[in-house]
Amino acid sequence: MSNLFSNVFTFKKLICSFLLSFVVFVSAAKTYNLPPEGSRLIGDMQYHEVIKGDYFQRIAEHYNVGFLALMAANPGVDPFLPTLGHQLVIPSQMLLPFGKREGIIINLPELRLYYFPENSDKVHVFPVGIGREGLATPKTISYIGEKRKDPVWRPTTEMKARYFAEHGRKLADEVPAGTNNPFGKYALRLGTSVYLLHGSNQRFGIGMRASSGCIRLYDDDIEWLYQHVAINTPVKIVDQAIKLSYEPNKKLIEVHSPLTGDNGEMSKTDITSAVRAFVGDFPENKSLLLNQVTNPKGLVTELHAN
């Protein structure tokens, strides 16, 4: 993820972890009406005035948006000590990813999961955590192959070796269901692979690159998916840093930070010929695109009329 967030995991993480241990959160799936075919715009912009005791993790969970998404939408604001009275932008309006509206679509750069139930005019959107640098969540086309309640965590040989190298002590061969289990209470397997959609015993990390490659959700969100998503539901994991939409009498664009490479180097957003054609030759729109790519906020932005 963009180096905009490279300093997040500093001593401030310790402060946030301390605060989180005293707070109980409630998360709920956000449900949107599907737009008509040809349109991708869902949701409305929301705003939040900072009150005493607020910090980004609390606010992100209240609105069920990602931590990094909230940071990107509010550049320059301290995520742990935002100024009282400051009005924050809540990234609750978005463009649907390009692709067929079916099953589950996970768009890695925006750290969101979209679920399109069969025979429904709704889409359910969840913030997710994905694999960190060096342990990237793969782009793939798969399906829900298995559903587990109270899953047992069995760390792989690679996880054990990495943990021992980092901490100097061994991981258990398996961790039963309970508060120490990093899978949380529910897990959905992608096909027959080692990758899961699962809960977590740590709330900090949802909406971030923090996992070992699996898709991590808030416990309430993965429970909802467990209850509503059927075996064999198709799953598509995509990498769409730039999303576009032709809407009635306007053109919209939404730009997210590209995923960093496994070596930790920042990637550059690929401005394709299709994106250039969509933006057009109007100088103000070219400038807007350049600004969005250089400083992506992940917010839906309207292009100027030519």
CSV table of N, CA and C in Angstrom, one decimal, residues 192-306:
chain,number,residue,atom,x,y,z
A,192,THR,N,-10.5,-25.1,-2.7
A,192,THR,CA,-9.7,-26.1,-1.9
A,192,THR,C,-8.4,-25.5,-1.4
A,193,SER,N,-8.2,-24.2,-1.6
A,193,SER,CA,-6.9,-23.6,-1.3
A,193,SER,C,-6.7,-23.4,0.2
A,194,VAL,N,-5.6,-22.8,0.5
A,194,VAL,CA,-5.2,-22.5,1.9
A,194,VAL,C,-5.8,-21.1,2.3
A,195,TYR,N,-6.4,-20.4,1.4
A,195,TYR,CA,-6.9,-19.1,1.7
A,195,TYR,C,-8.3,-19.1,2.2
A,196,LEU,N,-8.6,-18.3,3.2
A,196,LEU,CA,-9.9,-18.2,3.9
A,196,LEU,C,-10.3,-16.8,4.0
A,197,LEU,N,-11.7,-16.6,4.0
A,197,LEU,CA,-12.3,-15.4,4.5
A,197,LEU,C,-12.6,-15.8,6.0
A,198,HIS,N,-12.1,-15.0,6.9
A,198,HIS,CA,-12.3,-15.4,8.3
A,198,HIS,C,-12.4,-14.1,9.2
A,199,GLY,N,-12.8,-14.4,10.4
A,199,GLY,CA,-12.8,-13.3,11.4
A,199,GLY,C,-11.5,-13.1,12.0
A,200,SER,N,-11.4,-12.5,13.2
A,200,SER,CA,-10.1,-12.1,13.8
A,200,SER,C,-10.3,-12.0,15.3
A,201,ASN,N,-9.2,-12.2,16.0
A,201,ASN,CA,-9.3,-11.9,17.5
A,201,ASN,C,-8.6,-10.6,17.7
A,202,GLN,N,-8.3,-9.8,16.7
A,202,GLN,CA,-7.7,-8.5,16.8
A,202,GLN,C,-8.5,-7.5,15.9
A,203,ARG,N,-9.1,-6.5,16.4
A,203,ARG,CA,-9.9,-5.6,15.6
A,203,ARG,C,-9.1,-4.7,14.8
A,204,PHE,N,-7.9,-4.4,15.3
A,204,PHE,CA,-7.0,-3.5,14.5
A,204,PHE,C,-6.4,-4.3,13.4
A,205,GLY,N,-6.5,-3.9,12.1
A,205,GLY,CA,-6.0,-4.6,11.0
A,205,GLY,C,-7.1,-4.8,9.9
A,206,ILE,N,-8.3,-4.6,10.2
A,206,ILE,CA,-9.4,-4.7,9.2
A,206,ILE,C,-9.3,-3.4,8.4
A,207,GLY,N,-9.4,-3.6,7.1
A,207,GLY,CA,-9.2,-2.4,6.2
A,207,GLY,C,-7.7,-2.0,6.0
A,208,MET,N,-6.8,-3.0,6.2
A,208,MET,CA,-5.4,-2.8,6.1
A,208,MET,C,-4.7,-4.0,5.5
A,209,ARG,N,-3.4,-3.9,5.1
A,209,ARG,CA,-2.6,-5.0,4.7
A,209,ARG,C,-1.9,-5.6,5.9
A,210,ALA,N,-2.5,-6.6,6.5
A,210,ALA,CA,-2.0,-7.0,7.8
A,210,ALA,C,-2.0,-8.5,8.0
A,211,SER,N,-2.6,-9.3,7.0
A,211,SER,CA,-2.8,-10.7,7.2
A,211,SER,C,-1.6,-11.5,6.6
A,212,SER,N,-1.7,-12.8,6.6
A,212,SER,CA,-0.7,-13.6,6.0
A,212,SER,C,-1.2,-14.1,4.6
A,213,GLY,N,-2.2,-13.4,4.1
A,213,GLY,CA,-2.7,-13.7,2.7
A,213,GLY,C,-4.1,-14.0,2.7
A,214,CYS,N,-4.7,-14.3,3.8
A,214,CYS,CA,-6.2,-14.5,3.9
A,214,CYS,C,-6.9,-13.2,3.9
A,215,ILE,N,-8.2,-13.3,3.8
A,215,ILE,CA,-9.1,-12.1,3.8
A,215,ILE,C,-9.7,-12.1,5.2
A,216,ARG,N,-9.4,-11.0,5.9
A,216,ARG,CA,-9.8,-10.8,7.3
A,216,ARG,C,-11.0,-9.8,7.4
A,217,LEU,N,-12.0,-10.2,8.2
A,217,LEU,CA,-13.2,-9.3,8.4
A,217,LEU,C,-13.5,-9.2,9.9
A,218,TYR,N,-14.3,-8.2,10.2
A,218,TYR,CA,-14.8,-8.1,11.6
A,218,TYR,C,-15.6,-9.3,11.9
A,219,ASP,N,-15.7,-9.7,13.1
A,219,ASP,CA,-16.4,-10.9,13.5
A,219,ASP,C,-17.9,-10.8,13.1
A,220,ASP,N,-18.5,-9.6,13.3
A,220,ASP,CA,-19.9,-9.5,13.0
A,220,ASP,C,-20.1,-9.7,11.5
A,221,ASP,N,-19.2,-9.2,10.7
A,221,ASP,CA,-19.3,-9.3,9.2
A,221,ASP,C,-19.1,-10.7,8.7
A,222,ILE,N,-18.1,-11.4,9.2
A,222,ILE,CA,-17.9,-12.8,8.8
A,222,ILE,C,-19.1,-13.7,9.2
A,223,GLU,N,-19.6,-13.4,10.4
A,223,GLU,CA,-20.8,-14.2,10.8
A,223,GLU,C,-22.0,-13.9,9.9
A,224,TRP,N,-22.2,-12.7,9.4
A,224,TRP,CA,-23.2,-12.4,8.5
A,224,TRP,C,-23.0,-13.2,7.2
A,225,LEU,N,-21.8,-13.2,6.7
A,225,LEU,CA,-21.5,-13.9,5.5
A,225,LEU,C,-21.7,-15.4,5.6
A,226,TYR,N,-21.2,-15.9,6.8
A,226,TYR,CA,-21.4,-17.3,7.1
A,226,TYR,C,-22.9,-17.7,7.0
A,227,GLN,N,-23.7,-16.9,7.5
A,227,GLN,CA,-25.1,-17.2,7.5
A,227,GLN,C,-25.8,-17.0,6.2
A,228,HIS,N,-25.3,-16.1,5.3
A,228,HIS,CA,-26.0,-15.8,4.1
A,228,HIS,C,-25.3,-16.3,2.8
A,229,VAL,N,-24.1,-16.6,2.8
A,229,VAL,CA,-23.4,-17.0,1.6
A,229,VAL,C,-23.4,-18.6,1.5
A,230,ALA,N,-23.8,-19.1,0.4
A,230,ALA,CA,-23.9,-20.5,0.2
A,230,ALA,C,-22.6,-21.1,-0.3
A,231,ILE,N,-22.4,-22.4,-0.1
A,231,ILE,CA,-21.3,-23.2,-0.7
A,231,ILE,C,-21.4,-23.0,-2.2
A,232,ASN,N,-20.3,-22.9,-2.9
A,232,ASN,CA,-20.2,-22.8,-4.4
A,232,ASN,C,-20.5,-21.4,-4.9
A,233,THR,N,-20.7,-20.4,-4.0
A,233,THR,CA,-20.8,-19.0,-4.4
A,233,THR,C,-19.6,-18.6,-5.1
A,234,PRO,N,-19.6,-18.0,-6.3
A,234,PRO,CA,-18.4,-17.6,-7.0
A,234,PRO,C,-17.7,-16.5,-6.2
A,235,VAL,N,-16.4,-16.5,-6.3
A,235,VAL,CA,-15.5,-15.5,-5.7
A,235,VAL,C,-14.5,-15.0,-6.7
A,236,LYS,N,-14.4,-13.7,-6.9
A,236,LYS,CA,-13.4,-13.1,-7.8
A,236,LYS,C,-12.6,-12.1,-7.0
A,237,ILE,N,-11.3,-12.2,-7.0
A,237,ILE,CA,-10.4,-11.3,-6.3
A,237,ILE,C,-9.7,-10.5,-7.4
A,238,VAL,N,-9.9,-9.2,-7.4
A,238,VAL,CA,-9.4,-8.3,-8.5
A,238,VAL,C,-8.5,-7.2,-8.0
A,239,ASP,N,-7.8,-6.6,-8.9
A,239,ASP,CA,-6.9,-5.5,-8.6
A,239,ASP,C,-7.3,-4.3,-9.5
A,240,GLN,N,-8.2,-3.5,-9.0
A,240,GLN,CA,-8.7,-2.3,-9.8
A,240,GLN,C,-8.5,-1.0,-8.9
A,241,ALA,N,-7.3,-0.4,-9.1
A,241,ALA,CA,-7.0,0.8,-8.4
A,241,ALA,C,-7.8,2.0,-8.9
A,242,ILE,N,-8.1,2.0,-10.2
A,242,ILE,CA,-8.9,3.0,-10.8
A,242,ILE,C,-10.3,2.5,-11.2
A,243,LYS,N,-11.4,3.1,-10.8
A,243,LYS,CA,-12.7,2.7,-11.2
A,243,LYS,C,-13.4,3.9,-11.9
A,244,LEU,N,-14.1,3.6,-12.9
A,244,LEU,CA,-14.8,4.6,-13.8
A,244,LEU,C,-16.2,4.3,-13.9
A,245,SER,N,-17.0,5.3,-14.2
A,245,SER,CA,-18.5,5.1,-14.4
A,245,SER,C,-19.0,6.3,-15.2
A,246,TYR,N,-19.8,5.9,-16.3
A,246,TYR,CA,-20.6,6.9,-17.0
A,246,TYR,C,-21.9,6.9,-16.3
A,247,GLU,N,-22.3,8.1,-15.8
A,247,GLU,CA,-23.6,8.3,-15.1
A,247,GLU,C,-24.4,9.3,-15.9
A,248,PRO,N,-25.7,9.4,-15.7
A,248,PRO,CA,-26.5,10.4,-16.5
A,248,PRO,C,-25.9,11.8,-16.4
A,249,ASN,N,-25.4,12.3,-17.5
A,249,ASN,CA,-24.9,13.6,-17.6
A,249,ASN,C,-23.6,13.9,-16.9
A,250,LYS,N,-22.9,12.8,-16.5
A,250,LYS,CA,-21.6,13.1,-15.9
A,250,LYS,C,-20.7,11.8,-15.9
A,251,LYS,N,-19.4,12.0,-15.7
A,251,LYS,CA,-18.5,10.9,-15.7
A,251,LYS,C,-17.8,11.0,-14.3
A,252,LEU,N,-17.7,9.8,-13.7
A,252,LEU,CA,-17.1,9.7,-12.3
A,252,LEU,C,-15.9,8.8,-12.3
A,253,ILE,N,-14.9,9.1,-11.4
A,253,ILE,CA,-13.7,8.4,-11.3
A,253,ILE,C,-13.4,8.2,-9.8
A,254,GLU,N,-12.8,7.1,-9.5
A,254,GLU,CA,-12.4,6.8,-8.1
A,254,GLU,C,-11.1,6.1,-8.1
A,255,VAL,N,-10.1,6.7,-7.4
A,255,VAL,CA,-8.7,6.2,-7.5
A,255,VAL,C,-8.2,5.8,-6.1
A,256,HIS,N,-7.6,4.6,-6.0
A,256,HIS,CA,-7.1,4.1,-4.8
A,256,HIS,C,-5.6,3.9,-4.9
A,257,SER,N,-4.9,3.9,-3.8
A,257,SER,CA,-3.4,3.6,-3.8
A,257,SER,C,-3.2,2.2,-4.4
A,258,PRO,N,-2.2,2.0,-5.3
A,258,PRO,CA,-2.0,0.7,-5.8
A,258,PRO,C,-1.3,-0.1,-4.7
A,259,LEU,N,-1.3,-1.4,-4.9
A,259,LEU,CA,-0.7,-2.3,-4.0
A,259,LEU,C,0.8,-2.2,-4.2
A,260,THR,N,1.6,-2.2,-3.1
A,260,THR,CA,3.0,-2.3,-3.2
A,260,THR,C,3.5,-3.6,-3.6
A,261,GLY,N,4.7,-3.7,-4.1
A,261,GLY,CA,5.3,-5.0,-4.5
A,261,GLY,C,5.7,-5.8,-3.2
A,262,ASP,N,6.0,-7.0,-3.4
A,262,ASP,CA,6.4,-7.9,-2.3
A,262,ASP,C,7.7,-7.4,-1.7
A,263,ASN,N,8.5,-6.6,-2.5
A,263,ASN,CA,9.7,-6.1,-1.9
A,263,ASN,C,9.5,-4.8,-1.1
A,264,GLY,N,8.3,-4.4,-1.0
A,264,GLY,CA,8.0,-3.2,-0.2
A,264,GLY,C,8.0,-1.9,-1.0
A,265,GLU,N,8.5,-2.0,-2.3
A,265,GLU,CA,8.6,-0.8,-3.1
A,265,GLU,C,7.2,-0.3,-3.5
A,266,MET,N,7.0,1.0,-3.5
A,266,MET,CA,5.7,1.5,-3.9
A,266,MET,C,5.5,1.3,-5.4
A,267,SER,N,4.3,0.9,-5.8
A,267,SER,CA,3.9,0.7,-7.2
A,267,SER,C,3.3,2.0,-7.7
A,268,LYS,N,3.4,2.1,-9.0
A,268,LYS,CA,2.7,3.3,-9.7
A,268,LYS,C,1.4,2.8,-10.3
A,269,THR,N,0.4,3.7,-10.2
A,269,THR,CA,-0.9,3.4,-10.8
A,269,THR,C,-0.8,3.3,-12.3
A,270,ASP,N,-1.2,2.3,-12.9
A,270,ASP,CA,-1.2,2.1,-14.3
A,270,ASP,C,-2.3,2.9,-15.0
A,271,ILE,N,-2.0,4.0,-15.7
A,271,ILE,CA,-3.0,4.8,-16.4
A,271,ILE,C,-3.2,4.2,-17.8
A,272,THR,N,-4.2,3.3,-18.0
A,272,THR,CA,-4.3,2.6,-19.2
A,272,THR,C,-4.9,3.6,-20.3
A,273,SER,N,-4.8,3.1,-21.5
A,273,SER,CA,-5.4,3.8,-22.6
A,273,SER,C,-6.9,4.0,-22.4
A,274,ALA,N,-7.6,3.0,-21.8
A,274,ALA,CA,-9.0,3.1,-21.6
A,274,ALA,C,-9.3,4.3,-20.6
A,275,VAL,N,-8.4,4.4,-19.5
A,275,VAL,CA,-8.6,5.5,-18.6
A,275,VAL,C,-8.4,6.8,-19.2
A,276,ARG,N,-7.4,6.9,-20.1
A,276,ARG,CA,-7.1,8.2,-20.8
A,276,ARG,C,-8.2,8.6,-21.7
A,277,ALA,N,-8.8,7.6,-22.4
A,277,ALA,CA,-9.9,7.8,-23.3
A,277,ALA,C,-11.1,8.3,-22.5
A,278,PHE,N,-11.3,7.7,-21.3
A,278,PHE,CA,-12.5,8.1,-20.5
A,278,PHE,C,-12.3,9.5,-20.0
A,279,VAL,N,-11.1,9.9,-19.5
A,279,VAL,CA,-10.9,11.2,-19.0
A,279,VAL,C,-10.9,12.3,-20.1
A,280,GLY,N,-10.4,11.9,-21.3
A,280,GLY,CA,-10.5,12.8,-22.4
A,280,GLY,C,-9.3,13.8,-22.5
A,281,ASP,N,-9.4,14.8,-23.4
A,281,ASP,CA,-8.3,15.7,-23.6
A,281,ASP,C,-8.5,17.0,-22.9
A,282,PHE,N,-9.6,17.2,-22.2
A,282,PHE,CA,-9.8,18.5,-21.4
A,282,PHE,C,-8.7,18.7,-20.4
A,283,PRO,N,-7.9,19.8,-20.5
A,283,PRO,CA,-6.8,19.9,-19.6
A,283,PRO,C,-7.1,19.8,-18.1
A,284,GLU,N,-8.3,20.3,-17.7
A,284,GLU,CA,-8.6,20.3,-16.2
A,284,GLU,C,-8.8,18.8,-15.8
A,285,ASN,N,-9.4,18.0,-16.7
A,285,ASN,CA,-9.6,16.6,-16.3
A,285,ASN,C,-8.3,15.8,-16.3
A,286,LYS,N,-7.4,16.1,-17.2
A,286,LYS,CA,-6.0,15.5,-17.2
A,286,LYS,C,-5.3,15.9,-15.9
A,287,SER,N,-5.4,17.1,-15.5
A,287,SER,CA,-4.8,17.6,-14.2
A,287,SER,C,-5.5,16.9,-13.0
A,288,LEU,N,-6.8,16.7,-13.1
A,288,LEU,CA,-7.5,16.1,-12.0
A,288,LEU,C,-7.0,14.6,-11.9
A,289,LEU,N,-6.9,13.9,-13.0
A,289,LEU,CA,-6.5,12.5,-13.0
A,289,LEU,C,-5.1,12.4,-12.4
A,290,LEU,N,-4.2,13.3,-12.8
A,290,LEU,CA,-2.8,13.3,-12.3
A,290,LEU,C,-2.8,13.5,-10.8
A,291,ASN,N,-3.6,14.4,-10.3
A,291,ASN,CA,-3.7,14.7,-8.9
A,291,ASN,C,-4.2,13.5,-8.1
A,292,GLN,N,-5.3,12.9,-8.7
A,292,GLN,CA,-5.9,11.7,-8.0
A,292,GLN,C,-4.8,10.5,-8.0
A,293,VAL,N,-4.1,10.3,-9.0
A,293,VAL,CA,-3.1,9.2,-9.0
A,293,VAL,C,-2.0,9.5,-8.1
A,294,THR,N,-1.6,10.8,-8.0
A,294,THR,CA,-0.5,11.2,-7.1
A,294,THR,C,-0.9,11.2,-5.7
A,295,ASN,N,-2.1,11.6,-5.4
A,295,ASN,CA,-2.6,11.7,-4.0
A,295,ASN,C,-4.0,11.0,-3.9
A,296,PRO,N,-4.0,9.7,-4.1
A,296,PRO,CA,-5.3,9.0,-4.1
A,296,PRO,C,-6.1,9.1,-2.8
A,297,LYS,N,-7.3,9.5,-2.9
A,297,LYS,CA,-8.2,9.6,-1.7
A,297,LYS,C,-9.2,8.5,-1.6
A,298,GLY,N,-9.4,7.8,-2.7
A,298,GLY,CA,-10.4,6.7,-2.7
A,298,GLY,C,-11.8,7.2,-2.7
A,299,LEU,N,-12.0,8.5,-3.2
A,299,LEU,CA,-13.4,9.1,-3.1
A,299,LEU,C,-13.9,9.3,-4.6
A,300,VAL,N,-15.2,9.1,-4.7
A,300,VAL,CA,-15.8,9.3,-6.0
A,300,VAL,C,-15.7,10.8,-6.4
A,301,THR,N,-15.1,11.1,-7.6
A,301,THR,CA,-14.9,12.4,-8.1
A,301,THR,C,-15.5,12.6,-9.4
A,302,GLU,N,-16.2,13.7,-9.6
A,302,GLU,CA,-16.8,14.0,-10.9
A,302,GLU,C,-15.8,14.8,-11.8
A,303,LEU,N,-15.7,14.3,-13.0
A,303,LEU,CA,-14.9,15.0,-14.0
A,303,LEU,C,-15.6,16.3,-14.5
A,304,HIS,N,-14.8,17.3,-14.9
A,304,HIS,CA,-15.3,18.5,-15.4
A,304,HIS,C,-16.0,18.3,-16.8
A,305,ALA,N,-17.1,19.0,-17.0
A,305,ALA,CA,-17.7,18.9,-18.3
A,305,ALA,C,-16.8,19.5,-19.4
A,306,ASN,N,-16.7,18.8,-20.5
A,306,ASN,CA,-15.9,19.3,-21.6
A,306,ASN,C,-16.6,20.5,-22.3
